[in-house]
Amino acid sequence: MSNKQALREFQSRLAQRLQSARMSGVSASWLAVEAGSRRLLFPLSHAGEIFSWTDVQSVPYTHEWFLGVANLRGGLHGVVDLAAFVEAGDAIRRSELELSQSRLVALNPMLDTNCAVLVDRLQGLRTAEAFASSSPADGELPPYFGPTFIDLDGAQWQEINLQALSQHQPFLGIGV
């Protein structure tokens, strides 16, 4: 019960921050998340609604990183373990406690892909002022990798372009 209360409070604070940012003219640029060992930034215009972990029905003959499908607010969404997909590896085995603390971030409906990505932790909103430096994406990385940012504490953050990800052929090819 306390986890649900904490999520409600976090979502309420996040909504209040978005509202105050709109009113003050300061615009947050990214949703900061952790997926596996990576710190990632999703452009806010690409991210959709955030959901608590829910039952995901597995789908046979799919890659390990494709966890299955879930009913998210009445819509059927494919669920991708983002850490496993980015690392091109097997799905990460998470305990029930870890799953209860993880979140599903739906892609913006304008991207026309009924998909949500599993992230381990939400880290809030970030603006450009939260970062000391940035560098362009390495040319050898997949096209959905955006610039890398270093925050004021020296931590590295990788932007993930969810629009490019949603059109990336390996991401769309869930079958083995």
CSV table of N, CA, C and O in Angstrom, one decimal, residues 11-110:
chain,number,residue,atom,x,y,z
A,11,GLN,N,3.9,11.1,-8.7
A,11,GLN,CA,3.2,11.6,-9.9
A,11,GLN,C,2.6,12.9,-9.6
A,11,GLN,O,2.6,13.8,-10.5
A,12,SER,N,2.1,13.2,-8.4
A,12,SER,CA,1.5,14.5,-8.1
A,12,SER,C,2.6,15.6,-8.2
A,12,SER,O,2.3,16.6,-8.7
A,13,ARG,N,3.7,15.3,-7.5
A,13,ARG,CA,4.8,16.3,-7.6
A,13,ARG,C,5.3,16.5,-9.0
A,13,ARG,O,5.6,17.6,-9.4
A,14,LEU,N,5.4,15.4,-9.8
A,14,LEU,CA,5.8,15.6,-11.2
A,14,LEU,C,4.8,16.4,-12.0
A,14,LEU,O,5.2,17.3,-12.7
A,15,ALA,N,3.5,16.2,-11.8
A,15,ALA,CA,2.5,17.0,-12.5
A,15,ALA,C,2.6,18.4,-12.0
A,15,ALA,O,2.5,19.4,-12.9
A,16,GLN,N,2.8,18.7,-10.7
A,16,GLN,CA,2.9,20.1,-10.2
A,16,GLN,C,4.2,20.7,-10.8
A,16,GLN,O,4.1,21.9,-11.2
A,17,ARG,N,5.3,20.0,-10.9
A,17,ARG,CA,6.5,20.6,-11.5
A,17,ARG,C,6.3,20.9,-13.0
A,17,ARG,O,6.7,22.0,-13.5
A,18,LEU,N,5.6,20.0,-13.7
A,18,LEU,CA,5.3,20.3,-15.1
A,18,LEU,C,4.4,21.6,-15.3
A,18,LEU,O,4.7,22.4,-16.1
A,19,GLN,N,3.4,21.6,-14.4
A,19,GLN,CA,2.5,22.8,-14.4
A,19,GLN,C,3.2,24.1,-14.1
A,19,GLN,O,3.1,25.1,-14.8
A,20,SER,N,4.1,24.1,-13.1
A,20,SER,CA,4.8,25.3,-12.7
A,20,SER,C,5.8,25.6,-13.8
A,20,SER,O,6.1,26.8,-14.0
A,21,ALA,N,6.4,24.6,-14.4
A,21,ALA,CA,7.4,24.9,-15.5
A,21,ALA,C,6.6,25.6,-16.7
A,21,ALA,O,7.2,26.5,-17.3
A,22,ARG,N,5.4,25.1,-17.0
A,22,ARG,CA,4.7,25.7,-18.1
A,22,ARG,C,4.3,27.2,-17.7
A,22,ARG,O,4.4,28.1,-18.6
A,23,MET,N,3.9,27.4,-16.5
A,23,MET,CA,3.5,28.8,-16.1
A,23,MET,C,4.7,29.7,-16.0
A,23,MET,O,4.6,30.9,-16.3
A,24,SER,N,5.9,29.2,-15.6
A,24,SER,CA,7.1,30.1,-15.5
A,24,SER,C,7.8,30.3,-16.8
A,24,SER,O,8.7,31.1,-16.8
A,25,GLY,N,7.5,29.5,-17.8
A,25,GLY,CA,8.1,29.6,-19.1
A,25,GLY,C,9.4,28.8,-19.2
A,25,GLY,O,10.0,28.7,-20.2
A,26,VAL,N,9.8,28.1,-18.1
A,26,VAL,CA,10.9,27.2,-18.1
A,26,VAL,C,10.4,25.8,-18.6
A,26,VAL,O,9.4,25.3,-18.0
A,27,SER,N,11.0,25.3,-19.5
A,27,SER,CA,10.6,24.0,-20.1
A,27,SER,C,11.5,22.9,-19.8
A,27,SER,O,12.7,23.0,-20.1
A,28,ALA,N,11.0,21.9,-19.2
A,28,ALA,CA,11.8,20.7,-19.0
A,28,ALA,C,12.0,20.0,-20.3
A,28,ALA,O,11.1,19.9,-21.1
A,29,SER,N,13.1,19.5,-20.6
A,29,SER,CA,13.4,18.8,-21.9
A,29,SER,C,13.3,17.3,-21.8
A,29,SER,O,13.0,16.7,-22.8
A,30,TRP,N,13.7,16.7,-20.7
A,30,TRP,CA,13.8,15.3,-20.6
A,30,TRP,C,13.2,14.7,-19.4
A,30,TRP,O,13.1,15.3,-18.3
A,31,LEU,N,12.7,13.4,-19.5
A,31,LEU,CA,12.4,12.6,-18.4
A,31,LEU,C,13.6,11.7,-18.2
A,31,LEU,O,14.1,11.0,-19.1
A,32,ALA,N,14.2,11.8,-17.0
A,32,ALA,CA,15.4,11.1,-16.6
A,32,ALA,C,15.0,9.7,-15.9
A,32,ALA,O,14.1,9.7,-15.1
A,33,VAL,N,15.6,8.6,-16.4
A,33,VAL,CA,15.2,7.3,-15.9
A,33,VAL,C,16.5,6.5,-15.8
A,33,VAL,O,17.6,6.9,-16.3
A,34,GLU,N,16.4,5.4,-15.0
A,34,GLU,CA,17.5,4.4,-15.0
A,34,GLU,C,17.0,3.1,-15.5
A,34,GLU,O,15.9,2.7,-15.1
A,35,ALA,N,17.7,2.5,-16.4
A,35,ALA,CA,17.3,1.2,-17.0
A,35,ALA,C,18.6,0.3,-16.9
A,35,ALA,O,19.6,0.6,-17.6
A,36,GLY,N,18.5,-0.7,-16.0
A,36,GLY,CA,19.7,-1.5,-15.8
A,36,GLY,C,20.7,-0.5,-15.1
A,36,GLY,O,20.4,0.2,-14.2
A,37,SER,N,22.0,-0.5,-15.6
A,37,SER,CA,23.0,0.3,-15.1
A,37,SER,C,23.1,1.7,-15.8
A,37,SER,O,24.0,2.5,-15.5
A,38,ARG,N,22.2,1.9,-16.7
A,38,ARG,CA,22.3,3.2,-17.5
A,38,ARG,C,21.4,4.3,-17.0
A,38,ARG,O,20.3,4.0,-16.6
A,39,ARG,N,21.9,5.5,-17.1
A,39,ARG,CA,21.1,6.7,-16.9
A,39,ARG,C,20.7,7.2,-18.2
A,39,ARG,O,21.5,7.5,-19.1
A,40,LEU,N,19.4,7.3,-18.5
A,40,LEU,CA,18.9,7.6,-19.8
A,40,LEU,C,18.0,8.9,-19.7
A,40,LEU,O,17.3,9.1,-18.7
A,41,LEU,N,17.9,9.6,-20.8
A,41,LEU,CA,17.1,10.8,-20.9
A,41,LEU,C,16.1,10.5,-22.1
A,41,LEU,O,16.5,10.2,-23.2
A,42,PHE,N,14.8,10.7,-21.8
A,42,PHE,CA,13.8,10.6,-22.9
A,42,PHE,C,13.3,12.0,-23.2
A,42,PHE,O,12.8,12.7,-22.2
A,43,PRO,N,13.3,12.5,-24.4
A,43,PRO,CA,12.7,13.7,-24.7
A,43,PRO,C,11.2,13.7,-24.3
A,43,PRO,O,10.5,12.8,-24.6
A,44,LEU,N,10.8,14.8,-23.6
A,44,LEU,CA,9.4,14.8,-23.1
A,44,LEU,C,8.4,14.7,-24.2
A,44,LEU,O,7.3,14.1,-24.0
A,45,SER,N,8.7,15.2,-25.4
A,45,SER,CA,7.8,15.2,-26.5
A,45,SER,C,7.6,13.7,-27.0
A,45,SER,O,6.6,13.5,-27.7
A,46,HIS,N,8.5,12.8,-26.7
A,46,HIS,CA,8.4,11.4,-27.1
A,46,HIS,C,7.8,10.5,-26.1
A,46,HIS,O,7.3,9.5,-26.4
A,47,ALA,N,7.9,10.9,-24.8
A,47,ALA,CA,7.4,10.1,-23.8
A,47,ALA,C,5.9,10.3,-23.5
A,47,ALA,O,5.4,11.4,-23.7
A,48,GLY,N,5.3,9.2,-23.2
A,48,GLY,CA,3.8,9.3,-22.9
A,48,GLY,C,3.6,9.1,-21.4
A,48,GLY,O,4.4,9.5,-20.6
A,49,GLU,N,2.5,8.4,-21.1
A,49,GLU,CA,2.1,8.2,-19.7
A,49,GLU,C,3.0,7.2,-19.0
A,49,GLU,O,3.6,6.3,-19.6
A,50,ILE,N,3.1,7.4,-17.7
A,50,ILE,CA,4.0,6.5,-16.9
A,50,ILE,C,3.0,5.7,-16.1
A,50,ILE,O,2.1,6.1,-15.5
A,51,PHE,N,3.3,4.3,-16.1
A,51,PHE,CA,2.5,3.4,-15.4
A,51,PHE,C,3.3,2.6,-14.4
A,51,PHE,O,4.5,2.3,-14.6
A,52,SER,N,2.6,2.1,-13.3
A,52,SER,CA,3.3,1.2,-12.4
A,52,SER,C,3.4,-0.1,-13.1
A,52,SER,O,2.7,-0.4,-14.1
A,53,TRP,N,4.2,-1.0,-12.6
A,53,TRP,CA,4.3,-2.4,-13.2
A,53,TRP,C,3.0,-3.0,-13.1
A,53,TRP,O,2.2,-2.9,-12.1
A,54,THR,N,2.6,-3.7,-14.1
A,54,THR,CA,1.4,-4.5,-14.2
A,54,THR,C,1.6,-5.9,-14.8
A,54,THR,O,2.7,-6.1,-15.3
A,55,ASP,N,0.7,-6.7,-14.7
A,55,ASP,CA,0.8,-8.0,-15.3
A,55,ASP,C,1.1,-7.9,-16.8
A,55,ASP,O,0.4,-7.2,-17.5
A,56,VAL,N,2.1,-8.6,-17.2
A,56,VAL,CA,2.5,-8.6,-18.7
A,56,VAL,C,2.3,-10.0,-19.1
A,56,VAL,O,2.9,-10.9,-18.5
A,57,GLN,N,1.5,-10.2,-20.2
A,57,GLN,CA,1.3,-11.5,-20.7
A,57,GLN,C,2.4,-11.8,-21.8
A,57,GLN,O,2.6,-11.1,-22.7
A,58,SER,N,3.2,-12.9,-21.5
A,58,SER,CA,4.3,-13.2,-22.4
A,58,SER,C,3.7,-13.6,-23.8
A,58,SER,O,2.6,-14.1,-23.9
A,59,VAL,N,4.6,-13.5,-24.8
A,59,VAL,CA,4.2,-13.8,-26.2
A,59,VAL,C,5.3,-14.8,-26.6
A,59,VAL,O,6.5,-14.5,-26.6
A,60,PRO,N,4.9,-16.0,-27.1
A,60,PRO,CA,5.9,-17.0,-27.5
A,60,PRO,C,6.6,-16.5,-28.8
A,60,PRO,O,6.1,-15.7,-29.6
A,61,TYR,N,7.8,-17.1,-29.0
A,61,TYR,CA,8.6,-16.9,-30.2
A,61,TYR,C,9.0,-15.4,-30.4
A,61,TYR,O,9.0,-14.9,-31.5
A,62,THR,N,9.3,-14.7,-29.3
A,62,THR,CA,9.8,-13.3,-29.4
A,62,THR,C,11.1,-13.3,-28.7
A,62,THR,O,11.5,-14.2,-27.9
A,63,HIS,N,11.9,-12.2,-29.0
A,63,HIS,CA,13.2,-12.0,-28.3
A,63,HIS,C,13.0,-11.9,-26.8
A,63,HIS,O,11.9,-11.5,-26.3
A,64,GLU,N,14.0,-12.1,-26.1
A,64,GLU,CA,14.0,-12.1,-24.6
A,64,GLU,C,13.7,-10.7,-24.1
A,64,GLU,O,13.0,-10.5,-23.1
A,65,TRP,N,14.1,-9.6,-24.8
A,65,TRP,CA,13.9,-8.3,-24.4
A,65,TRP,C,12.4,-7.9,-24.6
A,65,TRP,O,12.0,-6.9,-24.0
A,66,PHE,N,11.6,-8.6,-25.4
A,66,PHE,CA,10.2,-8.3,-25.5
A,66,PHE,C,9.5,-9.1,-24.4
A,66,PHE,O,9.3,-10.3,-24.5
A,67,LEU,N,9.0,-8.4,-23.4
A,67,LEU,CA,8.4,-9.0,-22.2
A,67,LEU,C,7.0,-9.5,-22.5
A,67,LEU,O,6.6,-10.4,-21.8
A,68,GLY,N,6.3,-8.9,-23.4
A,68,GLY,CA,5.0,-9.4,-23.8
A,68,GLY,C,4.1,-8.2,-24.0
A,68,GLY,O,4.5,-7.1,-24.4
A,69,VAL,N,2.8,-8.4,-23.7
A,69,VAL,CA,1.8,-7.3,-23.9
A,69,VAL,C,1.1,-7.0,-22.5
A,69,VAL,O,0.9,-7.9,-21.7
A,70,ALA,N,0.6,-5.8,-22.4
A,70,ALA,CA,-0.1,-5.4,-21.2
A,70,ALA,C,-1.2,-4.4,-21.5
A,70,ALA,O,-1.1,-3.7,-22.5
A,71,ASN,N,-2.2,-4.5,-20.7
A,71,ASN,CA,-3.4,-3.6,-20.9
A,71,ASN,C,-3.1,-2.3,-20.0
A,71,ASN,O,-3.0,-2.4,-18.8
A,72,LEU,N,-2.8,-1.3,-20.7
A,72,LEU,CA,-2.5,0.0,-20.1
A,72,LEU,C,-3.6,1.0,-20.4
A,72,LEU,O,-3.7,1.4,-21.5
A,73,ARG,N,-4.4,1.2,-19.4
A,73,ARG,CA,-5.5,2.2,-19.5
A,73,ARG,C,-6.4,1.8,-20.7
A,73,ARG,O,-6.8,2.7,-21.5
A,74,GLY,N,-6.7,0.5,-20.8
A,74,GLY,CA,-7.6,0.1,-21.9
A,74,GLY,C,-7.0,-0.2,-23.2
A,74,GLY,O,-7.6,-0.6,-24.1
A,75,GLY,N,-5.7,0.1,-23.4
A,75,GLY,CA,-5.0,-0.1,-24.7
A,75,GLY,C,-4.0,-1.2,-24.5
A,75,GLY,O,-3.3,-1.4,-23.5
A,76,LEU,N,-3.9,-2.0,-25.6
A,76,LEU,CA,-2.9,-3.1,-25.6
A,76,LEU,C,-1.6,-2.6,-26.0
A,76,LEU,O,-1.5,-2.0,-27.1
A,77,HIS,N,-0.5,-2.7,-25.2
A,77,HIS,CA,0.8,-2.2,-25.5
A,77,HIS,C,1.8,-3.3,-25.4
A,77,HIS,O,1.8,-4.2,-24.5
A,78,GLY,N,2.7,-3.4,-26.3
A,78,GLY,CA,3.9,-4.2,-26.2
A,78,GLY,C,4.8,-3.7,-25.2
A,78,GLY,O,4.9,-2.4,-25.0
A,79,VAL,N,5.5,-4.5,-24.4
A,79,VAL,CA,6.4,-4.1,-23.3
A,79,VAL,C,7.8,-4.6,-23.6
A,79,VAL,O,8.0,-5.8,-23.8
A,80,VAL,N,8.7,-3.6,-23.6
A,80,VAL,CA,10.1,-3.9,-23.9
A,80,VAL,C,11.0,-3.6,-22.7
A,80,VAL,O,10.8,-2.6,-22.1
A,81,ASP,N,11.8,-4.6,-22.4
A,81,ASP,CA,12.8,-4.4,-21.3
A,81,ASP,C,13.9,-3.5,-22.0
A,81,ASP,O,14.7,-4.0,-22.7
A,82,LEU,N,13.9,-2.2,-21.7
A,82,LEU,CA,14.8,-1.3,-22.4
A,82,LEU,C,16.2,-1.6,-22.1
A,82,LEU,O,17.1,-1.5,-23.0
A,83,ALA,N,16.6,-1.9,-20.9
A,83,ALA,CA,18.0,-2.3,-20.6
A,83,ALA,C,18.5,-3.4,-21.4
A,83,ALA,O,19.6,-3.4,-21.9
A,84,ALA,N,17.7,-4.5,-21.5
A,84,ALA,CA,18.1,-5.7,-22.3
A,84,ALA,C,18.2,-5.3,-23.7
A,84,ALA,O,19.1,-5.8,-24.4
A,85,PHE,N,17.2,-4.5,-24.3
A,85,PHE,CA,17.3,-4.2,-25.7
A,85,PHE,C,18.5,-3.4,-26.0
A,85,PHE,O,19.2,-3.6,-27.0
A,86,VAL,N,18.8,-2.3,-25.2
A,86,VAL,CA,19.9,-1.5,-25.5
A,86,VAL,C,21.2,-2.2,-25.4
A,86,VAL,O,22.2,-2.0,-26.1
A,87,GLU,N,21.3,-3.2,-24.4
A,87,GLU,CA,22.5,-4.0,-24.2
A,87,GLU,C,22.6,-5.1,-25.2
A,87,GLU,O,23.5,-5.9,-25.2
A,88,ALA,N,21.5,-5.3,-26.0
A,88,ALA,CA,21.4,-6.4,-26.9
A,88,ALA,C,21.6,-7.8,-26.2
A,88,ALA,O,22.3,-8.6,-26.7
A,89,GLY,N,20.9,-7.9,-25.1
A,89,GLY,CA,21.1,-9.1,-24.3
A,89,GLY,C,19.8,-9.7,-23.9
A,89,GLY,O,18.7,-9.3,-24.4
A,90,ASP,N,19.9,-10.7,-23.0
A,90,ASP,CA,18.7,-11.3,-22.5
A,90,ASP,C,18.0,-10.4,-21.5
A,90,ASP,O,18.6,-9.5,-20.9
A,91,ALA,N,16.7,-10.7,-21.3
A,91,ALA,CA,15.9,-9.9,-20.3
A,91,ALA,C,16.6,-10.0,-19.0
A,91,ALA,O,17.1,-11.1,-18.6
A,92,ILE,N,16.5,-9.0,-18.2
A,92,ILE,CA,17.1,-8.9,-16.9
A,92,ILE,C,16.1,-9.6,-15.9
A,92,ILE,O,14.9,-9.2,-15.9
A,93,ARG,N,16.5,-10.5,-15.1
A,93,ARG,CA,15.7,-11.2,-14.2
A,93,ARG,C,15.5,-10.3,-13.0
A,93,ARG,O,16.5,-9.9,-12.3
A,94,ARG,N,14.3,-9.8,-12.7
A,94,ARG,CA,14.0,-9.0,-11.6
A,94,ARG,C,13.1,-9.7,-10.6
A,94,ARG,O,12.2,-10.4,-11.0
A,95,SER,N,13.3,-9.4,-9.3
A,95,SER,CA,12.4,-10.0,-8.3
A,95,SER,C,11.1,-9.2,-8.4
A,95,SER,O,10.9,-8.2,-9.0
A,96,GLU,N,10.1,-9.8,-7.7
A,96,GLU,CA,8.8,-9.1,-7.6
A,96,GLU,C,8.9,-7.7,-6.9
A,96,GLU,O,8.3,-6.8,-7.4
A,97,LEU,N,9.8,-7.6,-5.9
A,97,LEU,CA,10.0,-6.3,-5.3
A,97,LEU,C,10.6,-5.3,-6.3
A,97,LEU,O,10.1,-4.2,-6.4
A,98,GLU,N,11.6,-5.7,-7.1
A,98,GLU,CA,12.2,-4.9,-8.1
A,98,GLU,C,11.2,-4.5,-9.2
A,98,GLU,O,11.1,-3.3,-9.6
A,99,LEU,N,10.4,-5.4,-9.6
A,99,LEU,CA,9.3,-5.1,-10.6
A,99,LEU,C,8.3,-4.1,-10.0
A,99,LEU,O,7.9,-3.2,-10.7
A,100,SER,N,7.9,-4.3,-8.8
A,100,SER,CA,7.0,-3.4,-8.2
A,100,SER,C,7.5,-2.0,-8.1
A,100,SER,O,6.7,-1.0,-8.0
A,101,GLN,N,8.8,-1.8,-8.1
A,101,GLN,CA,9.4,-0.5,-8.0
A,101,GLN,C,9.7,0.1,-9.4
A,101,GLN,O,10.1,1.2,-9.5
A,102,SER,N,9.6,-0.8,-10.4
A,102,SER,CA,9.9,-0.3,-11.8
A,102,SER,C,8.7,0.4,-12.4
A,102,SER,O,7.6,0.4,-11.8
A,103,ARG,N,8.9,1.0,-13.5
A,103,ARG,CA,7.8,1.7,-14.2
A,103,ARG,C,7.8,1.4,-15.7
A,103,ARG,O,8.8,1.0,-16.3
A,104,LEU,N,6.6,1.5,-16.2
A,104,LEU,CA,6.4,1.4,-17.7
A,104,LEU,C,6.2,2.8,-18.2
A,104,LEU,O,5.3,3.5,-17.8
A,105,VAL,N,7.0,3.2,-19.2
A,105,VAL,CA,6.9,4.5,-19.8
A,105,VAL,C,6.4,4.2,-21.2
A,105,VAL,O,7.1,3.7,-22.1
A,106,ALA,N,5.1,4.7,-21.4
A,106,ALA,CA,4.5,4.5,-22.8
A,106,ALA,C,5.1,5.5,-23.7
A,106,ALA,O,5.5,6.6,-23.3
A,107,LEU,N,5.3,5.1,-25.0
A,107,LEU,CA,5.7,6.1,-26.0
A,107,LEU,C,4.5,7.0,-26.3
A,107,LEU,O,3.3,6.6,-26.2
A,108,ASN,N,4.8,8.2,-26.6
A,108,ASN,CA,3.8,9.2,-27.0
A,108,ASN,C,2.9,8.6,-28.1
A,108,ASN,O,3.4,8.1,-29.1
A,109,PRO,N,1.6,8.7,-27.9
A,109,PRO,CA,0.7,8.2,-28.9
A,109,PRO,C,0.9,8.8,-30.3
A,109,PRO,O,0.6,8.2,-31.3
A,110,MET,N,1.5,10.0,-30.4
A,110,MET,CA,1.8,10.6,-31.7
A,110,MET,C,2.8,9.8,-32.5
A,110,MET,O,3.0,9.9,-33.7
